[in-house]
Coordinates of C-alpha atoms in Angstrom, one line a residue:
Chain A
M1 CA 0.0 0.0 0.0
D2 CA 1.5 3.3 -1.0
K3 CA -1.3 5.4 0.1
K4 CA -1.4 7.0 3.6
F5 CA -3.3 5.2 6.4
T6 CA -4.1 5.8 10.0
V7 CA -2.9 3.8 13.0
G8 CA -4.7 4.0 16.3
L9 CA -2.9 3.3 19.5
A10 CA -5.4 2.0 22.1
Q11 CA -3.9 2.8 25.5
I12 CA -6.4 1.1 27.8
F13 CA -6.7 -0.1 31.4
P14 CA -7.8 -3.8 31.1
R15 CA -9.8 -5.4 33.9
L16 CA -7.8 -8.1 35.5
G17 CA -9.1 -11.5 34.7
D18 CA -12.4 -10.3 33.2
V19 CA -12.2 -11.2 29.5
Q20 CA -15.8 -10.5 28.8
A21 CA -15.6 -6.9 30.1
N22 CA -12.4 -6.4 28.2
L23 CA -13.9 -7.7 25.0
E24 CA -16.7 -5.1 25.3
R25 CA -14.1 -2.4 25.9
H26 CA -12.3 -3.5 22.8
L27 CA -15.4 -3.4 20.7
Q28 CA -16.2 0.1 22.1
L29 CA -12.8 1.3 21.1
V30 CA -13.2 -0.2 17.6
R31 CA -16.3 2.0 17.2
E32 CA -14.4 5.1 18.5
A33 CA -11.5 4.4 16.2
Q34 CA -13.7 4.1 13.2
G35 CA -15.0 7.5 14.0
L36 CA -11.4 8.7 13.8
G37 CA -10.8 7.0 10.5
V38 CA -8.4 4.5 11.9
D39 CA -7.3 1.7 9.6
L40 CA -5.2 -0.3 12.0
L41 CA -6.0 -0.3 15.8
I42 CA -3.3 -1.7 18.1
F43 CA -4.1 -2.8 21.6
P44 CA -1.4 -3.5 24.3
E45 CA 0.0 -6.8 25.6
L46 CA -2.7 -9.0 27.3
S47 CA -5.3 -6.4 26.5
L48 CA -8.1 -9.0 26.9
T49 CA -6.9 -10.3 30.3
G50 CA -4.8 -7.8 32.3
Y51 CA -1.2 -8.4 33.2
T52 CA -0.6 -9.7 36.8
L53 CA -2.5 -12.9 36.2
R54 CA -0.4 -15.5 38.1
E55 CA -2.6 -18.6 38.3
L56 CA -5.4 -16.9 36.5
V57 CA -3.6 -17.8 33.3
P58 CA -5.6 -21.0 32.5
H59 CA -8.8 -19.3 33.5
V60 CA -8.5 -16.6 30.9
A61 CA -6.8 -18.5 28.1
I62 CA -8.3 -18.6 24.7
R63 CA -7.9 -21.2 21.9
P64 CA -8.5 -19.1 18.9
S65 CA -11.3 -20.5 16.8
D66 CA -14.2 -19.1 14.8
A67 CA -16.6 -20.6 17.4
H68 CA -15.0 -19.0 20.5
P69 CA -17.4 -16.5 22.0
I70 CA -14.6 -14.0 22.8
W71 CA -12.6 -14.6 19.7
K72 CA -15.4 -14.5 17.1
P73 CA -16.6 -10.9 17.7
L74 CA -13.0 -9.7 17.5
V75 CA -12.4 -11.4 14.2
E76 CA -15.7 -10.1 12.9
A77 CA -14.8 -6.6 14.0
S78 CA -11.7 -6.8 11.9
A79 CA -13.8 -6.8 8.8
S80 CA -14.0 -3.1 9.2
L81 CA -10.5 -2.3 10.4
A82 CA -7.4 -4.2 11.2
L83 CA -6.8 -5.0 14.8
V84 CA -3.9 -6.1 17.0
V85 CA -5.2 -7.7 20.3
G86 CA -3.3 -9.2 23.2
F87 CA -4.4 -12.4 24.9
V88 CA -3.4 -15.6 26.6
E89 CA -3.3 -18.3 23.9
E90 CA -3.7 -21.9 24.8
D91 CA -2.3 -24.4 22.3
P92 CA -3.9 -27.9 21.6
R93 CA -1.4 -29.4 24.0
H94 CA -2.4 -26.9 26.8
R95 CA 0.6 -24.7 26.8
F96 CA -0.1 -21.1 27.5
F97 CA 1.4 -18.2 25.6
V98 CA 1.4 -14.4 25.8
S99 CA 0.2 -13.7 22.3
S100 CA -0.8 -10.8 20.1
A101 CA -2.9 -11.4 17.0
F102 CA -3.1 -9.3 13.9
L103 CA -6.7 -9.6 12.6
D104 CA -7.8 -8.1 9.3
G105 CA -10.6 -8.6 6.8
G106 CA -12.5 -10.9 9.2
R107 CA -9.6 -13.4 9.5
V108 CA -6.4 -14.0 11.5
V109 CA -3.4 -12.7 9.6
H110 CA -0.7 -13.6 12.1
I111 CA -0.2 -14.5 15.8
H112 CA 3.0 -13.7 17.6
R113 CA 3.9 -15.6 20.8
K114 CA 6.1 -13.7 23.2
V115 CA 9.5 -15.2 23.1
Y116 CA 11.2 -13.5 26.0
L117 CA 9.3 -14.1 29.2
P118 CA 10.8 -11.9 31.9
T119 CA 11.2 -13.8 35.1
Y120 CA 13.2 -11.5 37.4
G121 CA 12.4 -8.6 39.7
L122 CA 8.7 -8.1 39.8
F123 CA 8.2 -10.3 36.7
E124 CA 7.2 -14.0 37.0
E125 CA 6.0 -14.9 33.5
G126 CA 8.3 -17.9 33.1
R127 CA 6.5 -19.5 36.0
Y128 CA 3.1 -19.5 34.4
L129 CA 3.7 -19.3 30.6
S130 CA 5.5 -20.9 27.7
P131 CA 7.9 -19.0 25.4
G132 CA 7.2 -18.5 21.7
D133 CA 9.8 -19.9 19.4
G134 CA 10.2 -17.4 16.6
F135 CA 9.9 -13.9 15.1
R136 CA 8.2 -13.8 11.7
A137 CA 7.4 -10.8 9.6
F138 CA 4.1 -11.0 7.8
D139 CA 2.3 -9.3 4.9
T140 CA -0.7 -7.0 5.4
R141 CA -2.6 -4.7 3.2
F142 CA -0.5 -1.8 4.8
G143 CA 2.8 -3.4 4.1
R144 CA 5.0 -6.0 5.8
C145 CA 4.8 -5.9 9.6
G146 CA 6.6 -7.5 12.5
M147 CA 5.3 -7.8 16.1
A148 CA 7.1 -8.1 19.4
I149 CA 5.7 -8.1 22.9
C150 CA 7.2 -6.0 25.7
E151 CA 10.4 -7.9 26.9
D152 CA 10.9 -9.1 23.3
A153 CA 11.7 -5.5 22.3
W154 CA 14.4 -5.2 25.0
H155 CA 16.5 -7.8 23.1
I156 CA 18.1 -5.9 20.2
S157 CA 18.1 -9.0 18.0
T158 CA 14.3 -8.9 17.9
P159 CA 13.8 -5.8 15.7
Y160 CA 16.8 -6.8 13.7
L161 CA 15.4 -10.2 12.8
L162 CA 12.0 -8.7 11.9
W163 CA 13.7 -6.1 9.8
M164 CA 15.7 -8.8 8.0
D165 CA 12.5 -10.7 7.5
G166 CA 11.2 -7.7 5.6
A167 CA 9.2 -5.8 8.2
D168 CA 8.8 -2.1 7.5
Y169 CA 6.3 -1.6 10.4
L170 CA 7.4 -2.7 13.8
I171 CA 4.5 -3.2 16.3
F172 CA 5.5 -3.4 20.0
C173 CA 2.7 -4.3 22.4
S174 CA 3.5 -3.8 26.1
A175 CA 2.2 -4.0 29.7
S176 CA 5.1 -2.1 31.0
P177 CA 5.1 -1.4 34.8
A178 CA 6.4 2.0 36.0
Y179 CA 9.4 1.5 38.3
G180 CA 12.5 3.5 39.3
V181 CA 11.2 7.0 40.2
G182 CA 14.4 9.0 39.9
M183 CA 15.1 12.2 38.1
D184 CA 15.9 10.6 34.7
Q185 CA 12.9 11.7 32.7
E186 CA 10.3 14.2 33.9
G187 CA 6.9 12.7 34.4
A188 CA 8.1 9.1 33.7
T189 CA 10.0 6.3 35.4
A190 CA 13.5 5.2 34.4
N191 CA 12.3 2.3 32.4
A192 CA 9.8 4.5 30.5
A193 CA 12.7 6.6 29.4
T194 CA 14.5 3.6 28.2
V195 CA 11.6 2.2 26.2
T196 CA 10.9 5.5 24.6
Q197 CA 14.6 5.9 23.7
F198 CA 15.0 2.5 22.2
T199 CA 11.8 2.7 20.2
K200 CA 13.1 5.9 18.6
T201 CA 16.5 4.4 18.1
Y202 CA 15.1 1.2 16.4
A203 CA 13.0 3.3 14.1
T204 CA 16.0 5.4 13.2
L205 CA 18.5 2.7 12.7
L206 CA 16.1 0.3 10.9
T207 CA 14.6 3.2 8.9
S208 CA 11.2 1.8 9.7
Y209 CA 8.0 2.8 11.4
A210 CA 7.8 1.8 15.0
F211 CA 4.7 1.8 17.2
H212 CA 4.8 1.1 20.9
V213 CA 1.4 0.6 22.6
N214 CA 1.5 0.3 26.4
R215 CA -1.3 -0.1 28.9
V216 CA -2.2 2.1 31.9
G217 CA -3.9 1.5 35.2
V218 CA -2.9 0.0 38.5
E219 CA -2.8 -3.7 39.3
E220 CA -1.6 -5.2 42.6
G221 CA -0.1 -1.8 43.5
I222 CA 1.8 -1.7 40.2
S223 CA 1.3 1.3 37.9
F224 CA 1.5 1.0 34.1
W225 CA 2.9 4.1 32.5
G226 CA 1.2 4.3 29.1
G227 CA 3.1 6.8 27.0
S228 CA 2.4 4.9 23.8
L229 CA 4.2 6.3 20.8
A230 CA 4.6 6.2 17.1
V231 CA 7.9 7.0 15.4
S232 CA 8.7 7.7 11.8
P233 CA 11.5 6.0 9.8
R234 CA 13.6 9.1 10.4
G235 CA 13.1 8.7 14.1
H236 CA 10.7 11.6 14.4
M237 CA 8.0 11.2 17.1
L238 CA 4.7 11.2 15.3
G239 CA 2.8 11.3 18.6
Q240 CA 3.0 10.2 22.2
A241 CA -0.1 9.4 24.3
P242 CA -0.1 10.8 27.9
Y243 CA 1.5 8.9 30.7
F244 CA -0.7 6.9 33.1
E245 CA -4.1 7.9 31.4
E246 CA -6.3 6.0 29.0
A247 CA -6.1 7.3 25.5
L248 CA -6.9 6.6 21.9
M249 CA -4.3 8.2 19.8
A250 CA -4.5 8.3 16.0
V251 CA -1.4 9.0 13.8
E252 CA -1.2 9.3 10.1
V253 CA 1.3 7.0 8.4
D254 CA 2.9 7.9 5.0
P255 CA 4.5 4.9 3.4
G256 CA 6.4 7.3 1.1
L257 CA 8.6 8.2 4.1
L258 CA 10.2 4.8 4.1
R259 CA 11.5 5.4 0.6
A260 CA 12.8 8.8 1.5
A261 CA 14.4 7.7 4.8
R262 CA 16.2 4.8 3.0
Q263 CA 17.6 7.1 0.4
R264 CA 18.9 9.4 3.1
L265 CA 20.3 6.7 5.3
P266 CA 20.8 3.5 3.2
L267 CA 21.4 1.2 6.2
L268 CA 19.2 -1.5 4.9
R269 CA 20.9 -1.5 1.5
D270 CA 24.3 -1.7 3.1
E271 CA 23.4 -4.2 5.8
K272 CA 25.4 -7.5 5.7
P273 CA 23.1 -10.2 7.2
L274 CA 25.4 -13.0 5.8
L275 CA 28.3 -11.5 7.6
T276 CA 26.2 -11.4 10.8
L277 CA 25.2 -15.0 10.3
H278 CA 28.8 -16.0 9.6
E279 CA 30.2 -14.2 12.6
L280 CA 27.4 -15.6 14.9
S281 CA 28.1 -19.1 13.6
R282 CA 31.7 -18.7 14.3
I283 CA 31.1 -17.2 17.8
L284 CA 28.7 -19.9 18.8
S285 CA 30.8 -22.8 17.4
E286 CA 34.1 -21.7 18.9
E287 CA 35.4 -24.1 21.5
H288 CA 36.1 -21.4 24.0
R289 CA 33.2 -19.1 23.9
H290 CA 33.8 -15.6 25.4
D291 CA 31.4 -16.0 28.3
E292 CA 33.0 -19.3 29.4
R293 CA 36.6 -18.0 29.4
Chain B
M1 CA 31.5 9.0 48.8
T2 CA 28.6 8.3 46.6
N3 CA 26.1 11.0 46.5
V4 CA 23.2 9.1 48.0
D5 CA 21.3 12.2 48.7
A6 CA 20.9 12.8 45.0
L7 CA 19.7 9.2 44.5
L8 CA 17.0 9.6 47.1
Q9 CA 15.7 12.6 45.2
Q10 CA 12.5 11.8 43.3
D11 CA 10.4 13.3 40.5
I12 CA 7.9 14.5 43.0
P13 CA 5.0 15.3 40.7
L14 CA 5.4 11.8 39.2
V15 CA 5.4 10.0 42.6
R16 CA 2.4 12.1 43.7
R17 CA 0.5 11.1 40.6
M18 CA 1.3 7.4 41.0
L19 CA 0.3 7.3 44.6
V20 CA -2.9 9.2 44.1
S21 CA -3.9 6.9 41.3
A22 CA -3.0 3.8 43.2
I23 CA -5.1 4.8 46.2
C24 CA -8.1 5.6 43.9
T25 CA -7.7 2.5 41.8
E26 CA -7.0 0.0 44.5
L27 CA -9.9 1.1 46.7
G28 CA -12.2 1.4 43.6
R29 CA -11.4 -2.2 42.6
F30 CA -13.3 -3.5 45.7
G31 CA -16.2 -1.1 45.2
F32 CA -15.0 1.6 47.7
T33 CA -14.9 5.3 47.2
R34 CA -14.1 6.1 50.8
G35 CA -11.1 5.7 53.0
V36 CA -10.3 5.7 56.7
L37 CA -7.0 6.6 58.3
G38 CA -5.6 7.1 61.7
L39 CA -4.3 10.7 61.9
S40 CA -1.7 11.3 64.6
G41 CA -0.5 14.7 63.4
G42 CA 2.8 13.2 62.4
L43 CA 4.5 13.3 59.1
D44 CA 3.4 10.0 57.6
S45 CA -0.3 10.1 58.5
S46 CA -0.5 13.8 57.5
L47 CA 1.0 13.1 54.1
T48 CA -1.3 10.1 53.7
A49 CA -4.3 12.3 54.5
F50 CA -3.2 14.8 51.8
L51 CA -2.8 12.1 49.2
A52 CA -6.1 10.3 50.2
A53 CA -8.0 13.6 50.0
E54 CA -6.6 14.2 46.5
A55 CA -7.4 10.7 45.4
L56 CA -10.9 10.4 46.9
G57 CA -12.0 13.9 47.7
P58 CA -11.8 15.2 51.3
E59 CA -15.4 14.4 52.0
N60 CA -14.7 10.8 51.4
V61 CA -11.8 10.5 53.8
R62 CA -12.4 10.0 57.5
A63 CA -9.5 10.9 59.7
V64 CA -9.6 9.2 63.1
L65 CA -7.8 10.8 66.0
M66 CA -7.0 8.2 68.7
P67 CA -5.2 9.9 71.6
Y68 CA -4.2 8.3 74.8
R69 CA -4.1 10.3 78.1
T70 CA -0.4 10.8 77.8
S71 CA -0.4 11.8 74.1
A72 CA 1.2 15.1 73.4
P73 CA -1.5 17.8 73.0
E74 CA 0.5 19.3 70.1
S75 CA -0.1 16.0 68.2
T76 CA -3.8 16.6 68.3
A77 CA -3.4 20.2 67.4
D78 CA -1.3 19.3 64.3
A79 CA -3.9 16.6 63.3
M80 CA -6.7 19.2 63.6
E81 CA -4.7 21.6 61.5
V82 CA -4.5 18.9 58.7
I83 CA -8.2 18.3 59.0
R84 CA -8.9 22.0 58.8
I85 CA -6.7 22.5 55.7
L86 CA -8.2 19.6 53.8
G87 CA -11.7 19.7 55.1
L88 CA -11.7 16.0 56.1
N89 CA -14.5 14.2 57.9
H90 CA -13.1 13.3 61.3
V91 CA -13.8 11.6 64.6
T92 CA -11.9 11.4 67.8
V93 CA -11.9 8.1 69.8
D94 CA -9.8 8.3 73.0
I95 CA -8.1 4.9 73.6
T96 CA -7.5 5.5 77.3
D97 CA -10.6 3.7 78.5
M98 CA -9.8 0.8 76.1
V99 CA -6.2 0.1 77.2
D100 CA -5.9 1.3 80.8
P101 CA -8.0 -1.6 82.2
L102 CA -5.6 -4.0 80.5
F103 CA -2.6 -2.1 81.7
A104 CA -4.1 -2.3 85.2
Q105 CA -4.2 -6.1 85.0
F106 CA -0.5 -6.2 84.2
P107 CA 1.2 -3.5 86.4
N108 CA 4.6 -4.7 85.3
M109 CA 3.9 -4.1 81.6
G110 CA 6.8 -2.4 80.0
Q111 CA 6.8 0.5 77.6
R112 CA 7.2 -1.6 74.5
R113 CA 4.4 -4.0 75.4
R114 CA 2.1 -1.0 76.3
G115 CA 3.0 0.6 73.0
N116 CA 2.0 -2.5 71.1
V117 CA -1.3 -2.7 72.9
M118 CA -2.0 0.9 72.0
A119 CA -1.2 0.4 68.4
R120 CA -3.5 -2.7 68.2
A121 CA -6.3 -0.8 70.1
R122 CA -6.1 1.8 67.3
M123 CA -6.2 -0.9 64.7
I124 CA -9.5 -2.2 66.3
I125 CA -11.0 1.3 66.1
L126 CA -9.9 1.9 62.5
Y127 CA -11.3 -1.3 61.3
D128 CA -14.5 -0.6 63.2
Q129 CA -14.7 2.8 61.6
S130 CA -13.9 1.2 58.2
E131 CA -17.2 -0.7 58.5
E132 CA -19.1 2.2 60.0
W133 CA -17.9 4.7 57.4
G134 CA -17.9 2.2 54.5
G135 CA -14.3 2.9 53.5
L136 CA -11.1 0.9 53.5
V137 CA -8.3 1.5 55.9
I138 CA -5.4 3.4 54.3
G139 CA -2.1 2.6 55.9
T140 CA 0.7 5.0 56.8
S141 CA 3.8 2.9 57.1
N142 CA 6.8 4.0 55.1
K143 CA 9.6 1.9 53.6
T144 CA 12.2 2.8 56.3
E145 CA 9.9 1.5 59.1
L146 CA 8.8 -1.5 57.1
L147 CA 12.4 -2.5 56.4
L148 CA 13.6 -1.9 60.0
G149 CA 10.5 -3.5 61.5
Y150 CA 9.7 -0.3 63.4
G151 CA 6.0 -1.0 63.6
T152 CA 3.5 -3.2 65.4
M153 CA 2.2 -6.2 63.5
F154 CA -1.6 -6.1 63.3
G155 CA -1.3 -2.6 64.8
D156 CA -0.1 0.4 62.8
M157 CA 1.1 -2.1 60.1
A158 CA -2.5 -3.2 59.4
S159 CA -4.2 -1.7 56.4
A160 CA -5.9 -2.5 53.0
V161 CA -3.7 -0.1 50.9
N162 CA -0.4 1.3 52.0
P163 CA 0.5 4.3 49.7
L164 CA 3.8 5.3 51.4
G165 CA 5.2 1.7 51.7
D166 CA 7.8 2.3 48.9
L167 CA 9.0 5.7 50.1
Y168 CA 11.9 6.2 52.6
K169 CA 11.3 8.7 55.4
T170 CA 13.5 11.2 53.6
Q171 CA 11.4 10.8 50.5
V172 CA 8.2 11.1 52.5
R173 CA 9.5 14.4 53.8
Q174 CA 10.2 15.6 50.2
L175 CA 6.7 14.7 49.0
A176 CA 5.1 16.2 52.1
R177 CA 6.7 19.6 51.3
A178 CA 5.4 19.4 47.8
V179 CA 1.8 18.7 48.7
G180 CA 1.5 21.3 51.4
V181 CA 1.8 19.5 54.7
P182 CA 2.4 22.3 57.3
D183 CA 6.0 23.0 58.0
R184 CA 5.6 22.4 61.7
I185 CA 4.7 18.8 61.0
I186 CA 7.6 18.3 58.6
A187 CA 10.0 19.9 61.0
K188 CA 9.2 18.1 64.3
P189 CA 11.1 14.9 65.3
P190 CA 9.3 11.8 64.1
S191 CA 7.6 10.0 67.0
A192 CA 5.1 7.2 67.6
D193 CA 4.0 9.2 70.7
L194 CA 3.4 6.0 72.6
W195 CA 5.0 7.5 75.7
P196 CA 6.0 11.1 76.6
G197 CA 9.3 12.2 75.0
Q198 CA 9.5 9.1 72.7
T199 CA 11.2 9.7 69.3
D200 CA 11.8 7.2 66.5
E201 CA 15.4 8.1 66.2
G202 CA 16.0 8.1 70.0
E203 CA 14.4 4.7 70.3
M204 CA 16.1 3.0 67.4
G205 CA 19.4 4.8 68.1
L206 CA 19.9 6.1 64.6
T207 CA 18.9 9.0 62.3
Y208 CA 16.6 8.7 59.3
A209 CA 19.0 10.8 57.3
E210 CA 21.7 8.2 57.8
V211 CA 19.7 5.0 57.8
D212 CA 17.8 5.9 54.6
K213 CA 21.0 6.2 52.7
V214 CA 22.3 2.9 53.9
L215 CA 18.9 1.2 53.2
Y216 CA 18.8 2.7 49.8
L217 CA 22.2 1.4 48.9
L218 CA 21.6 -2.1 50.4
V219 CA 18.0 -2.6 49.1
D220 CA 17.4 -0.4 46.0
E221 CA 20.9 -0.3 44.7
R222 CA 21.6 -4.0 45.7
R223 CA 25.0 -3.2 47.1
T224 CA 26.7 -5.6 49.6
P225 CA 27.2 -4.4 53.2
A226 CA 31.0 -4.4 52.5
E227 CA 30.5 -2.1 49.5
V228 CA 28.4 0.2 51.6
V229 CA 31.1 0.3 54.3
G230 CA 33.6 1.1 51.5
M231 CA 31.5 4.2 50.6
G232 CA 32.2 5.7 54.0
F233 CA 29.5 4.4 56.4
S234 CA 30.6 2.9 59.7
E235 CA 30.8 -0.9 59.7
G236 CA 28.9 -1.3 62.9
F237 CA 26.1 0.9 61.7
V238 CA 25.8 -0.9 58.4
R239 CA 25.8 -4.3 60.2
Q240 CA 23.2 -3.1 62.7
V241 CA 20.9 -1.9 59.9
W242 CA 21.2 -5.1 57.8
R243 CA 20.5 -7.2 61.0
M244 CA 17.3 -5.2 61.7
V245 CA 16.1 -5.7 58.1
Q246 CA 16.8 -9.5 58.4
R247 CA 15.3 -10.0 61.8
N248 CA 12.1 -8.3 60.8
Q249 CA 11.5 -10.1 57.6
Y250 CA 8.7 -12.1 59.2
K251 CA 6.7 -8.9 59.8
R252 CA 6.6 -8.2 56.1
G253 CA 4.7 -11.4 55.1
P254 CA 1.6 -13.4 56.0
P255 CA 2.0 -16.1 58.7
V256 CA 3.8 -19.3 57.7
I257 CA 1.4 -22.1 56.7
A258 CA 2.5 -25.6 57.4
K259 CA 2.4 -27.3 54.0
V260 CA 0.5 -30.5 53.7
S261 CA -1.5 -30.6 50.4
S262 CA -0.3 -30.3 46.9
R263 CA -1.8 -26.9 46.5
T264 CA -1.0 -24.6 49.4
I265 CA -2.0 -21.0 49.6
D266 CA 0.8 -18.8 48.4
W267 CA 3.0 -21.7 47.1
E268 CA 1.0 -23.4 44.4
F269 CA -2.2 -21.3 44.8
R270 CA -1.0 -18.0 43.7
M271 CA -3.8 -15.7 42.6
P272 CA -3.5 -12.0 42.2
R273 CA -5.0 -10.0 45.0
D274 CA -6.9 -7.9 42.5
W275 CA -8.5 -11.1 41.0
G276 CA -11.6 -10.3 39.0
T277 CA -11.7 -6.6 39.9

């Protein structure tokens, strides 16, 4: 698609463990987004369930199918605009994943299962959930997209792989808690400053669009900072939603900017993925690896 | 020496915003729009009253004054000043008639024991007011007290929501200044006022200014006691602080459950507190 389109960032406060209430909220936002002319509406990580689930995981899990009472209305809603929704996915062998689904035209285009499950500090995802096993870019009517969920984006290999797989639009969905109240960035916690920084850096260095959609609200005493943002392939902030408050932000996306940015900064043209592969193979196969020395 | 004072500085408007929204959200989850708190006229409870009033509206906050016959009259005056500034709903329940009969039964009861009884008597009143007023109990313990164990279990440590629990006393003071807690309250020596002349710093034998720095380095910055000593703090002091943190770990969790089944509460049965809200 070379024509401009509008992306909506749905910075919501999901209700913990109440999938039905969250479904209704999603459908309400779909209607609001339509009013704003949104073509692609992105919800944060676990937007259908809330974040601090612990052993609620099996209670809120969904096996995506046309018959599922929560899934069906979402897929149907995607007939009018493309949607990215976050949920707990159960596979046929009863493993549970943190997933985000790209829905469009009344069908599922792609599901990404979170690869990096943080299990340290206040995070305990590895205890309750299974990790995904890959990053795949996928074609959409807007162009080729790649999705990553929260901690995935903290690993710099993630956006790189998606970029090499052809993604021009990076979609990051998060439930990022606010912690570290110092003096680093006015109005936001230290980790919010880091996420904002690396989203801009990725967009700049990968000369791609980047969208980071984060949730808000308080769960178990933990605040989620919001501050969802959209960044152009030149690293310009197209818009940032407020910190800590619910918001629906619409930004206009001009695919022509990808062309311009890649002429100005031909990093994709000059990138040497084979060299990277070769060097990685060497590093991983060497008898005495660096970290074991 | 590391500039720990700078590390203890916070983005005050951000902290204020996070605490106000946490009070509002966490009470709201359980269907409450009102809160109750014990207001002593000290720094922690005064700041908590300011934050609760901002979160819930002053008309939805009941401040409960619970003096004992030996309580300092200035404490009551300071509490009344906070009530006046904020326009809080308030009630005074003197605990003397509750606790003196028990003290009379045990004439040898020492100060610490009496202090604990008083703190727990106040808890009974607060939870009774909680039901009467239809609001949850908002706690006033700060991070320094919680880490050092300077509080009474099921007494002043009892609450439904504890907004200041992640702020050191030094940080409480910074925030109190910003929200407009009267200078008099900010300036006076912190005291549980359980007996005449008692001060926190005198009783614990340390100063908040020093202990907050050491705690910040040990806990927030994850430095070892040896590293903290290397930064210029006395070894005896650092050891004393770390020992207090260790000895009082039990106060910061629920009682130990003897495990028998294959799904024990808090081991295998780990549900979020905010389940379904």
